[in-house]
Coordinates of C-alpha atoms and ligand atoms in Angstrom, one line a residue:
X32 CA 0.0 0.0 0.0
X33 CA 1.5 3.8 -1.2
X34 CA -1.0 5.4 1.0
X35 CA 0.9 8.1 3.2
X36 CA 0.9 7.5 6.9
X37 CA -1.4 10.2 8.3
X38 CA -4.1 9.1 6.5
X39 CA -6.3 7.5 9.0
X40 CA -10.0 8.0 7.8
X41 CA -11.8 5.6 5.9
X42 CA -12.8 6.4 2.0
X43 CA -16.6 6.2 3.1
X44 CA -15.8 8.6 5.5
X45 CA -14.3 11.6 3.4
X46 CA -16.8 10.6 0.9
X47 CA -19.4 11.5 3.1
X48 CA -18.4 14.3 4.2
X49 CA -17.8 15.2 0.7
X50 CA -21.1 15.2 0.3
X51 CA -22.6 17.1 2.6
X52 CA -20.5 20.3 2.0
X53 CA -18.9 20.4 -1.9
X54 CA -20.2 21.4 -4.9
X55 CA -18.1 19.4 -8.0
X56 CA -17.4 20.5 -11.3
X57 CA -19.2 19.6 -14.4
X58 CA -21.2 17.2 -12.4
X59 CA -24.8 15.9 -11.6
X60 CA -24.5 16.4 -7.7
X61 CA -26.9 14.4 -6.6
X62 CA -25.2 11.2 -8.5
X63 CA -22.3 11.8 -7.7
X64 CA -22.4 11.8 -4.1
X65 CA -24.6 8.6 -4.6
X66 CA -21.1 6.5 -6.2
X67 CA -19.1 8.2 -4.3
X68 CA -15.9 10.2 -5.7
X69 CA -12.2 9.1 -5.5
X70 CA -10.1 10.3 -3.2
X71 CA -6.8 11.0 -4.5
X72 CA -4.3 11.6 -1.4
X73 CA -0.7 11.2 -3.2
X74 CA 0.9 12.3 -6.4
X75 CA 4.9 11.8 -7.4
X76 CA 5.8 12.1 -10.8
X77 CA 3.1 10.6 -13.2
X78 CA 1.8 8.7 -10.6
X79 CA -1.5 9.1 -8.1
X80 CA -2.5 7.1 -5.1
X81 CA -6.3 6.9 -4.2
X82 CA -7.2 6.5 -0.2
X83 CA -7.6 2.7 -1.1
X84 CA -4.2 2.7 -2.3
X85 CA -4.9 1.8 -6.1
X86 CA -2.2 3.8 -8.0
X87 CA -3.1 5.5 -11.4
X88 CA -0.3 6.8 -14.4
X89 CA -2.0 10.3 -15.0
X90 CA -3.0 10.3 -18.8
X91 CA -3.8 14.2 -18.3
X92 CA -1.3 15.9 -16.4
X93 CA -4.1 16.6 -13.9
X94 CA -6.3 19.3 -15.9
X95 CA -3.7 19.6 -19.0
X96 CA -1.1 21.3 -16.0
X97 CA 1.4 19.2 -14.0
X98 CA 4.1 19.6 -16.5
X99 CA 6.7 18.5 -14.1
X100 CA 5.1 15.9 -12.6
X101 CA 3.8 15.6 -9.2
X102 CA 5.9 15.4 -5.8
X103 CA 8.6 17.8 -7.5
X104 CA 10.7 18.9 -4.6
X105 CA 12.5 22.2 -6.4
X106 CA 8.9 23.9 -6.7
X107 CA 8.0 23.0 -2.9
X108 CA 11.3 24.2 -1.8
X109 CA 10.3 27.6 -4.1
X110 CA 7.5 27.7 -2.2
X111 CA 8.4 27.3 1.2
X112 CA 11.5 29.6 0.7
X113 CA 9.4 32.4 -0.6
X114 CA 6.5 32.2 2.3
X115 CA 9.4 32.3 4.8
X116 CA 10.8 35.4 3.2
X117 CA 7.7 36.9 1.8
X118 CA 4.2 35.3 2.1
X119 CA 2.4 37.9 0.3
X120 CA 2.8 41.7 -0.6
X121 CA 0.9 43.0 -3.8
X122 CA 1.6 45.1 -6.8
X123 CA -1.2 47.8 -6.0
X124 CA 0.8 50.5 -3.9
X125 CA 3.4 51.5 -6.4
X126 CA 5.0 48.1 -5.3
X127 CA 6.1 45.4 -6.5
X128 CA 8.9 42.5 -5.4
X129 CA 11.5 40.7 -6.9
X130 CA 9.9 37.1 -7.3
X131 CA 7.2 38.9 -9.8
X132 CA 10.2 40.7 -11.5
X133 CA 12.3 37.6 -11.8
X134 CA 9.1 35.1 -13.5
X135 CA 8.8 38.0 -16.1
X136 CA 12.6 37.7 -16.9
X137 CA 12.3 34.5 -17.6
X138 CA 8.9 34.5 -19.1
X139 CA 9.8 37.1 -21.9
X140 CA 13.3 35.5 -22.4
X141 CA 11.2 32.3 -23.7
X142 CA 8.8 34.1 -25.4
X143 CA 8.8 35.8 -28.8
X144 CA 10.4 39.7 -29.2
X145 CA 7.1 40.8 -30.2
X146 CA 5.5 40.2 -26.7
X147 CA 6.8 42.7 -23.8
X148 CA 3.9 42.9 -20.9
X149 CA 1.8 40.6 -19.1
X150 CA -1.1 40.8 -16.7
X151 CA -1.3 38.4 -13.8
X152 CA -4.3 36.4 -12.6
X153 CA -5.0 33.6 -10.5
X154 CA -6.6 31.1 -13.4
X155 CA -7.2 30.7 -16.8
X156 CA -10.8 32.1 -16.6
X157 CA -9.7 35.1 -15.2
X158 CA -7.1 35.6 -17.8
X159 CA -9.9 35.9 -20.1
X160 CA -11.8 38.2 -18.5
X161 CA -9.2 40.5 -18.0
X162 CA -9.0 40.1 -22.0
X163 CA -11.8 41.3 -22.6
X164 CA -11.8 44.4 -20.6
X165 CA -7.9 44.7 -21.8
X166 CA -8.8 44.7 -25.7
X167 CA -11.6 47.1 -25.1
X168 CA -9.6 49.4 -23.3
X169 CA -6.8 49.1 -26.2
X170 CA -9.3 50.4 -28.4
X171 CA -10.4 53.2 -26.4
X172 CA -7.1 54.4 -26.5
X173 CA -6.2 54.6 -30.0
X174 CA -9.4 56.2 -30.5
X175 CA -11.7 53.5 -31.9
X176 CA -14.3 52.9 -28.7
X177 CA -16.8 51.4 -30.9
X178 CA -14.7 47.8 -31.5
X179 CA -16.2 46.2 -28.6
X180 CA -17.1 43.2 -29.7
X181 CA -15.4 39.6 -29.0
X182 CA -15.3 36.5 -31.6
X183 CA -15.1 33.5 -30.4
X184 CA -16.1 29.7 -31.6
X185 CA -18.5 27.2 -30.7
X186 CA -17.2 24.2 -28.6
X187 CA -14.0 26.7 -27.6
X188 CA -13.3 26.9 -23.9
X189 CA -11.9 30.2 -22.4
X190 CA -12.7 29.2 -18.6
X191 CA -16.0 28.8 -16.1
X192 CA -16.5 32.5 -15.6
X193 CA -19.1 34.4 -16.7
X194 CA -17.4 36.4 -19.6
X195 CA -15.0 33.6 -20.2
X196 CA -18.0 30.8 -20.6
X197 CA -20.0 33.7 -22.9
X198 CA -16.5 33.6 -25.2
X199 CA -16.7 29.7 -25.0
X200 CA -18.9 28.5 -27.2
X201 CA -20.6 25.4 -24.5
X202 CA -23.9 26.1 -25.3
X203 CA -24.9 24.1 -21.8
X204 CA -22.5 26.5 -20.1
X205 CA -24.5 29.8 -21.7
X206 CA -27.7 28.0 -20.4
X207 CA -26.6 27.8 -16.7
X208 CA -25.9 31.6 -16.4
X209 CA -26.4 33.8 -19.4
X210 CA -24.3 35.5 -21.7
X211 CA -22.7 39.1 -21.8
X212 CA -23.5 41.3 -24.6
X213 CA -21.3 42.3 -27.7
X214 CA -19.6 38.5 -28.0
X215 CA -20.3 36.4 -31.3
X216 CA -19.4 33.4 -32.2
X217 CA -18.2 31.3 -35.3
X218 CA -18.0 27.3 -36.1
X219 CA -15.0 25.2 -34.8
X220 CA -12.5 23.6 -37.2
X221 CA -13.5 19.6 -36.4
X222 CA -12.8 18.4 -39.8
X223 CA -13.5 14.7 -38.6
X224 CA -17.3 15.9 -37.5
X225 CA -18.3 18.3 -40.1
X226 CA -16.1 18.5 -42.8
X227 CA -18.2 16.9 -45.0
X228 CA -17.4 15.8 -48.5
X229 CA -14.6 18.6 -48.5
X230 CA -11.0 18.1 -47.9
X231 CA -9.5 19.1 -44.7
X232 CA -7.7 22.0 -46.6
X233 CA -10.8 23.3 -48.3
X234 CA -12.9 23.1 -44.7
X235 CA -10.2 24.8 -42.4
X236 CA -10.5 27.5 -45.2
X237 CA -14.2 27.6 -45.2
X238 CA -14.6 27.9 -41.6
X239 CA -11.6 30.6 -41.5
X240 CA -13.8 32.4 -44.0
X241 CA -16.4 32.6 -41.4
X242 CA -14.6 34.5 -39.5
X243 CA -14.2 37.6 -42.1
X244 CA -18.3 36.5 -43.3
X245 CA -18.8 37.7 -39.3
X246 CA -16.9 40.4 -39.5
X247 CA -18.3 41.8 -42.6
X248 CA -22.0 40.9 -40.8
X249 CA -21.3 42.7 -37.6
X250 CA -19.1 45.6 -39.5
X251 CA -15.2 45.6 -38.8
X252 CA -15.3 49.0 -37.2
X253 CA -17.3 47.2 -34.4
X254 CA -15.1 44.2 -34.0
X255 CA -12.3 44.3 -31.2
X256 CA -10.8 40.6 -31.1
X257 CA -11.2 37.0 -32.4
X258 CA -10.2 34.6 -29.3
X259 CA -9.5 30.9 -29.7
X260 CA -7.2 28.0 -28.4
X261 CA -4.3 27.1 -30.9
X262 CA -6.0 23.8 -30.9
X263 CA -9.3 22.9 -28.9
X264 CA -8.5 21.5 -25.7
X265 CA -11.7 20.9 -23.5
X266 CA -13.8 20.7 -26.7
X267 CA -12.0 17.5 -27.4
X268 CA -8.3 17.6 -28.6
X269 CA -9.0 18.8 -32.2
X270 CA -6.2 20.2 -34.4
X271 CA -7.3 22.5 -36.9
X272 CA -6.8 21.9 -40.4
X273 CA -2.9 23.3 -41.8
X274 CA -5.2 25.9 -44.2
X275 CA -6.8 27.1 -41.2
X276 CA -4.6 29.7 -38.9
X277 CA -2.7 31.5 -41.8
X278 CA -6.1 32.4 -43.5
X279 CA -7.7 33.8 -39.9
X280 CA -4.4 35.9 -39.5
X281 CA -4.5 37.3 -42.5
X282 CA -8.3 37.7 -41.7
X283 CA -7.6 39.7 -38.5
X284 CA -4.9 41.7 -40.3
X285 CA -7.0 42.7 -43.0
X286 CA -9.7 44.3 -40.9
X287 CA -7.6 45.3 -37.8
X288 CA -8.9 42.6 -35.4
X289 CA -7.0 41.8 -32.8
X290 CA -5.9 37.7 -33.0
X291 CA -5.9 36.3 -29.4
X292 CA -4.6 33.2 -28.7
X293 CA -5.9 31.1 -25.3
X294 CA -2.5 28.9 -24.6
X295 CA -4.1 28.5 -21.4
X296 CA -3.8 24.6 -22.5
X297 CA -0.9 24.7 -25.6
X298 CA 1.4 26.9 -23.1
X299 CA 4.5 25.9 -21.7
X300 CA 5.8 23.2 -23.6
X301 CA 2.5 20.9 -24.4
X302 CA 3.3 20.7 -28.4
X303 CA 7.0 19.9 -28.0
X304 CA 7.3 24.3 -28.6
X305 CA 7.1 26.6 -25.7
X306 CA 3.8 27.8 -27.1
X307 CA 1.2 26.1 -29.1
X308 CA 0.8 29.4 -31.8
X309 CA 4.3 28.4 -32.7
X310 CA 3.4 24.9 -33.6
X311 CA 0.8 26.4 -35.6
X312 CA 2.6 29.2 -37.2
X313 CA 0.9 32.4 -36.6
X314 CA 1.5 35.1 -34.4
X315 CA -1.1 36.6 -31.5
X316 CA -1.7 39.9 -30.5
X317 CA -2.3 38.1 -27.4
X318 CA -2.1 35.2 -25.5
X319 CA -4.1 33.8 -22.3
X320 CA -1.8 32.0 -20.7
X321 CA -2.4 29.6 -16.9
X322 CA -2.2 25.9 -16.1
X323 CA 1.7 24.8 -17.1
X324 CA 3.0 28.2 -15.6
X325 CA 3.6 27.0 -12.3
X326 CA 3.2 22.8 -13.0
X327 CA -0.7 23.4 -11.4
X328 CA 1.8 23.5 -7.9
X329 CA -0.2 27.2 -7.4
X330 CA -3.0 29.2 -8.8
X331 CA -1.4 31.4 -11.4
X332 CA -2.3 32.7 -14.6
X333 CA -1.8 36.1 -17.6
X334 CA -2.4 37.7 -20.1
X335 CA 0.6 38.5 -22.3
X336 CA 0.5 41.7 -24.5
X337 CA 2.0 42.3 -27.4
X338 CA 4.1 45.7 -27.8
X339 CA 1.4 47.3 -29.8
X340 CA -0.9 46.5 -27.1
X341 CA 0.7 47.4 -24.5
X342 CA 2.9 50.2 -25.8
X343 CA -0.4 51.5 -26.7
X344 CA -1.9 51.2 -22.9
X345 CA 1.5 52.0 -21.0
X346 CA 2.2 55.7 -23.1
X347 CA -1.5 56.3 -23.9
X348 CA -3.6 54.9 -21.5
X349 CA -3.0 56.8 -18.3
X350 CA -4.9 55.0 -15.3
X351 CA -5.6 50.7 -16.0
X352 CA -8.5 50.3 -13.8
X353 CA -8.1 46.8 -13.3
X354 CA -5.9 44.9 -10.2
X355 CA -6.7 41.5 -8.3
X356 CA -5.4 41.1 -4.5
X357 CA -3.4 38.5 -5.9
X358 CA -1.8 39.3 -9.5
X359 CA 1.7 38.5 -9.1
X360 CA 1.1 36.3 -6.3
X361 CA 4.9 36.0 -5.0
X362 CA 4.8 32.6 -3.8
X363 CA 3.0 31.7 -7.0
X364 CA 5.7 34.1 -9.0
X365 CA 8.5 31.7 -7.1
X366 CA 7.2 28.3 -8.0
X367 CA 6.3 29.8 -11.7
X368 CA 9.9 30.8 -12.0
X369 CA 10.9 27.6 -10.5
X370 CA 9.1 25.3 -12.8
X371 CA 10.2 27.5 -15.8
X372 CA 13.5 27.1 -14.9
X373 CA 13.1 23.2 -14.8
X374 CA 11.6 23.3 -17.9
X375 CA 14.5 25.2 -19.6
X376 CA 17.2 24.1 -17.7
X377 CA 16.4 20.3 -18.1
X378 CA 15.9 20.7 -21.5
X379 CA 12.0 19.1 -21.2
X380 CA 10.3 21.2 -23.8
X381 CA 13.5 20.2 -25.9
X382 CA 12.6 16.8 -25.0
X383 CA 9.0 16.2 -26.1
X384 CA 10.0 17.9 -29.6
X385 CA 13.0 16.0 -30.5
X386 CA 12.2 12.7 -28.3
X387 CA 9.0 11.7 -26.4
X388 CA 6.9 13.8 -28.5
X389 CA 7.7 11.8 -31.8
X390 CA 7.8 8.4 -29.4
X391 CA 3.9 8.6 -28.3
X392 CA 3.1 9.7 -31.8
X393 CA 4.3 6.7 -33.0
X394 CA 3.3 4.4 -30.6
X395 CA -0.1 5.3 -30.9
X396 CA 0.2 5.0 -34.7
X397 CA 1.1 1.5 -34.3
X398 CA -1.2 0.9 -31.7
X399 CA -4.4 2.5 -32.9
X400 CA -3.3 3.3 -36.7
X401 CA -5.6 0.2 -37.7
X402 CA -8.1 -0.6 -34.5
X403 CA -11.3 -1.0 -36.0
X404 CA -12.5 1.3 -33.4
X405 CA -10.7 4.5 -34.2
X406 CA -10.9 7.0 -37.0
X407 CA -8.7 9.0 -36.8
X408 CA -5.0 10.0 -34.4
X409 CA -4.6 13.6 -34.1
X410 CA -1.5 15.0 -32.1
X411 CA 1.9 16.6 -31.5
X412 CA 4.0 16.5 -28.6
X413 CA 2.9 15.1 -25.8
X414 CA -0.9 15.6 -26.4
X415 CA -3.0 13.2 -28.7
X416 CA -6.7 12.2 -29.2
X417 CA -8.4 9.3 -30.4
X418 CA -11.5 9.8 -32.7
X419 CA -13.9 7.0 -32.3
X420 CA -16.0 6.2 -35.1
X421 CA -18.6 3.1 -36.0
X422 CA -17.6 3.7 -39.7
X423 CA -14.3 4.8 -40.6
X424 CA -14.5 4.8 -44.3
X425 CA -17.4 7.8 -44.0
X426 CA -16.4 8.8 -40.9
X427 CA -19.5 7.7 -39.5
X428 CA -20.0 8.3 -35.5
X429 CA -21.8 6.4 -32.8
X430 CA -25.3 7.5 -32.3
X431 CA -24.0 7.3 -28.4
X432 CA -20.4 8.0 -29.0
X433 CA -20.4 10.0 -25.2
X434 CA -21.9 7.1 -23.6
X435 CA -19.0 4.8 -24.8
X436 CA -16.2 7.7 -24.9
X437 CA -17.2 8.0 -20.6
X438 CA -16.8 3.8 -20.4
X439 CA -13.8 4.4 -22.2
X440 CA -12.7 6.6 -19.9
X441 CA -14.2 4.5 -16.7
X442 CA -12.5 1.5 -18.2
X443 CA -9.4 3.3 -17.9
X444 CA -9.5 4.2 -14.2
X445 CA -10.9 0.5 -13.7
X446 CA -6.9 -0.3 -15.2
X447 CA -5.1 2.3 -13.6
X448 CA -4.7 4.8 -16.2
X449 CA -6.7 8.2 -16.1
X450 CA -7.4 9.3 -20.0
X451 CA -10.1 12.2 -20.5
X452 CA -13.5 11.2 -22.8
X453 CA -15.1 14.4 -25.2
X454 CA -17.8 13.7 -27.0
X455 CA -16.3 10.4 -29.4
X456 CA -12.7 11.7 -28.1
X457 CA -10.3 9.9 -25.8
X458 CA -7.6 12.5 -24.7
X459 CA -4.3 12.0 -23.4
X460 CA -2.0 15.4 -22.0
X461 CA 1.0 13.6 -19.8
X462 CA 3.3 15.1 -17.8
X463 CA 6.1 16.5 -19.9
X464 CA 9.0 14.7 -18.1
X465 CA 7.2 11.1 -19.3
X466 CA 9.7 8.7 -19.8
X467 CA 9.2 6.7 -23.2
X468 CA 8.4 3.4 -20.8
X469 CA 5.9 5.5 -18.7
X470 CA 4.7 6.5 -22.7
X471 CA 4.4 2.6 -22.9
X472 CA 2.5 1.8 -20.3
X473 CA -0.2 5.0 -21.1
X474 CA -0.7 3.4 -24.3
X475 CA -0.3 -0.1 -23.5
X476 CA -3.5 0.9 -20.8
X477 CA -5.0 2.8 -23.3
X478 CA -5.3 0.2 -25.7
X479 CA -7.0 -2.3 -22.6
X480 CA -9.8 -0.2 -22.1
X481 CA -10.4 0.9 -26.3
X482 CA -10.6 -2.5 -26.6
X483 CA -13.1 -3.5 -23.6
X484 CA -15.2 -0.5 -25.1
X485 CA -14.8 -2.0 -29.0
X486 CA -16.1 -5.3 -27.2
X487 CA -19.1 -3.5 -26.0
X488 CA -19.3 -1.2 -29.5
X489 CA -19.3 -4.9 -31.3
X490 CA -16.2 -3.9 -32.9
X491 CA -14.5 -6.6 -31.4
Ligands
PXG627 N1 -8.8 28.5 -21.4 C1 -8.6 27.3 -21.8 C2 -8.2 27.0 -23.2 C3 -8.8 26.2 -20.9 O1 -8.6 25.0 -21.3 C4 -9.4 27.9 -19.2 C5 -9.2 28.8 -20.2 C6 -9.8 28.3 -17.9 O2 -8.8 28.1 -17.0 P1 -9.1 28.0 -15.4 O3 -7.7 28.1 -14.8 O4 -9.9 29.1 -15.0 O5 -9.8 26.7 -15.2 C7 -9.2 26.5 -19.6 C8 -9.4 25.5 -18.6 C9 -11.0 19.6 -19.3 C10 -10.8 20.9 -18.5 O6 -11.6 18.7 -18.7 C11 -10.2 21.9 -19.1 C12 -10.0 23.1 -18.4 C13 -10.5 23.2 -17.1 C14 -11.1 22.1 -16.5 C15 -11.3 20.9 -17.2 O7 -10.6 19.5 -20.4 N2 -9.5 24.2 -19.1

């Protein structure tokens, strides 16, 4: 048994408790505390331990952020140093402290020349919301006040808040709580799902061309931004087609939009590049950026300007009217510098390009390449997803592909492996210091519970 030594309550017992005083995410309450959930008490590199002491190789670096691992001992020590010499200050004051300084150092040295500020938050969401408000204000100041409105795509995910879920395109999330005004939205790039009879080329075209048809509609004089992830993340792992990003920047260019990228997922090293726009090839005016900052050790997230942008705000703007209590959190700042460091230093981003990037692409080629269950591998780096289809010569879906993507996705706990289910998608995000055996046994596990679902799809 892996389970730590202070643990001295039984499963039932926190499960209960559970119960009676949390709220989940993305749940149905009620059957959830029915089952029961998993308590998860131990984590060291890819590894988990639940309170019964079943262990579990993390498929999806925790939400798409442990990048280093669990257990890592350089980011505690970070952490522990920094609350011993400064738990907290802030950066309202005229103030600020060198852990902040230091993390945008380091931040900037990794990034393109053509990004120079950033705005701290505590999440992802946040980052997004402080978007919005940022690009408006942009505007303001160079004297257009009218481009208020946001673009966005259906099935993108920009975070849980309000103005994040209204430039998400979850329709069941715009139920729940209502949307905020001047925010459109345009079709995602899922070749597999509704390209049609048209090449992937010709469809990532089409659906760029949306974006200038919805420009044209709501007049480009109106439009501030177009926001989406490099590549859908929480929509379900899909790449866009190669025709897609240079014909929406030269979309945005041509009618002054501003392009902004949410690398809240792609950041930090996911595609084998630092950032997942430079996988793709196009260049943001600005990029959301959370998660794989600090590993998921702390709450930390951005928003990354560009020089226009922020040249713009910083000679022109006179007052931002914008600050959180904890932008620039130092002990978040020191593990974020910390795990950037590792990252760099250890040569991990290096890694996934040139070694265990290529490794799990292949392996899963091999593995799934001709499994009469999947349609299609999409992937780079260490991030991949498997399309399941009932028909694979027209692409064909399951009538119940969720159902089956969720027993997937049980069947993978069931052997010890914890893979993420979208829609017909099984998604797999590991830690970026995977080894090529611990890249073995994902897809080794994988490939167990595709197959128990195949058995139950009849395709086995
Ligand atoms: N943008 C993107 C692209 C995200 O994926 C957020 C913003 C919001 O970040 P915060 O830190 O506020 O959660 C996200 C979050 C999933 C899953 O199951 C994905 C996210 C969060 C929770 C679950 O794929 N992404």
């Amino acid at each position: 048994m892996n389970v730590p030594a202070q643990l001295n309550r039984l499963t039932e017992d926190y499960q209960t408790s559970d119960a009676a005083h949390h709220i989940h995410a993305f749940v149905d309450q009620k059957a959830l505390n029915a089952e029961g959930p998993r308590v998860m008490v131990r984590g060291e590199g890819l590894y988990l331990w639940d309170s019964e002491g079943k262990r579990y190789l993390d498929g999806m670096s925790g939400l798409w952020c442990t990048q280093l691992g669990y257990g890592r001992r350089d980011l505690t020590a970070a952490a522990a140093a920094q609350m011993d010499q400064l738990a907290y200050y802030n950066m309202f004051f005229h103030t600020t402290h060198p852990a902040v300084i230091e993390l945008s150092e380091l931040l900037f040295s990794l990034l393109p020349a053509h990004y120079s500020h950033v705005i701290y938050t505590n999440s992802g969401s946040e980052a997004n919301e402080v978007l919005i408000r940022t690009v408006r204000r942009y505007w303001q100041v160079v004297g257009q006040p009218q481009k208020k409105i946001m673009i966005g795509r259906w099935n993108g995910y920009h975070g849980s808040t309000l103005a994040a879920s209204a430039l998400g395109g979850m329709k069941f999330m715009h139920e729940m709580g209502g949307l905020i005004p001047d925010v459109a939205h345009i079709d995602e790039p899922y070749w597999y799902a509704h390209g049609g009879e048209l090449t992937p080329a010709e469809f990532g075209r089409r659906c760029a061309l949306q974006l200038e048809e919805k420009i044209l509609e709501l007049g480009a004089e109106n439009v501030a931004g177009f926001i989406a992830e490099p590549f859908q993340g929480a929509g379900g792992m899909i790449f866009p087609p190669e025709s897609y990003w240079p014909e929406i920047q030269r979309i945005c260019r041509q009618y002054d939009v501003l392009l902004c990228a949410d690398e809240v997922i792609g950041g930090f090293g996911r595609t084998g590049e630092w950032f997942a726009h430079q996988h793709f090839g196009f260049e943001p005016d600005t990029l959301s950026i959370a998660k794989g900052l600090t590993s998921g050790y702390l709450p930390m997230g951005g928003l990354v300007l560009s020089k226009r942008v922020a040249d713009a705000l910083v000679e022109r703007g006179g007052v931002f009217a914008h600050g959180l209590t904890y932008s620039g959190h130092p002990v978040a700042a020191a593990v974020a510098l910390a795990n950037l460091k590792a990252l760099r230093d250890e040569g991990i981003v290096r890694q996934v390009k040139d070694d265990t990037g290529p490794y799990l692409q292949k392996i899963l080629q091999e593995v799934f390449g001709n499994h009469p269950m999947i349609g299609e591998i999409q992937g780079t780096g260490l991030l991949a997803a498997l399309q399941f289809a009932e028909d694979k010569a027209t692409r064909k879906r399951f009538e119940h592909e969720n159902d089956l993507a969720w027993q997937c996705r049980t069947f993978g706990f069931e052997e010890g492996v914890i893979i993420r289910s979208t829609l017909g998608r099984m998604i797999m995000a590991p830690a970026l210091v995977a080894t090529r055996a611990e890249l073995d046994e994902l897809v080794e596990k994988t490939r167990i519970a595709v197959d128990r679902t195949a058995r139950i799809a009849g395709k086995l």
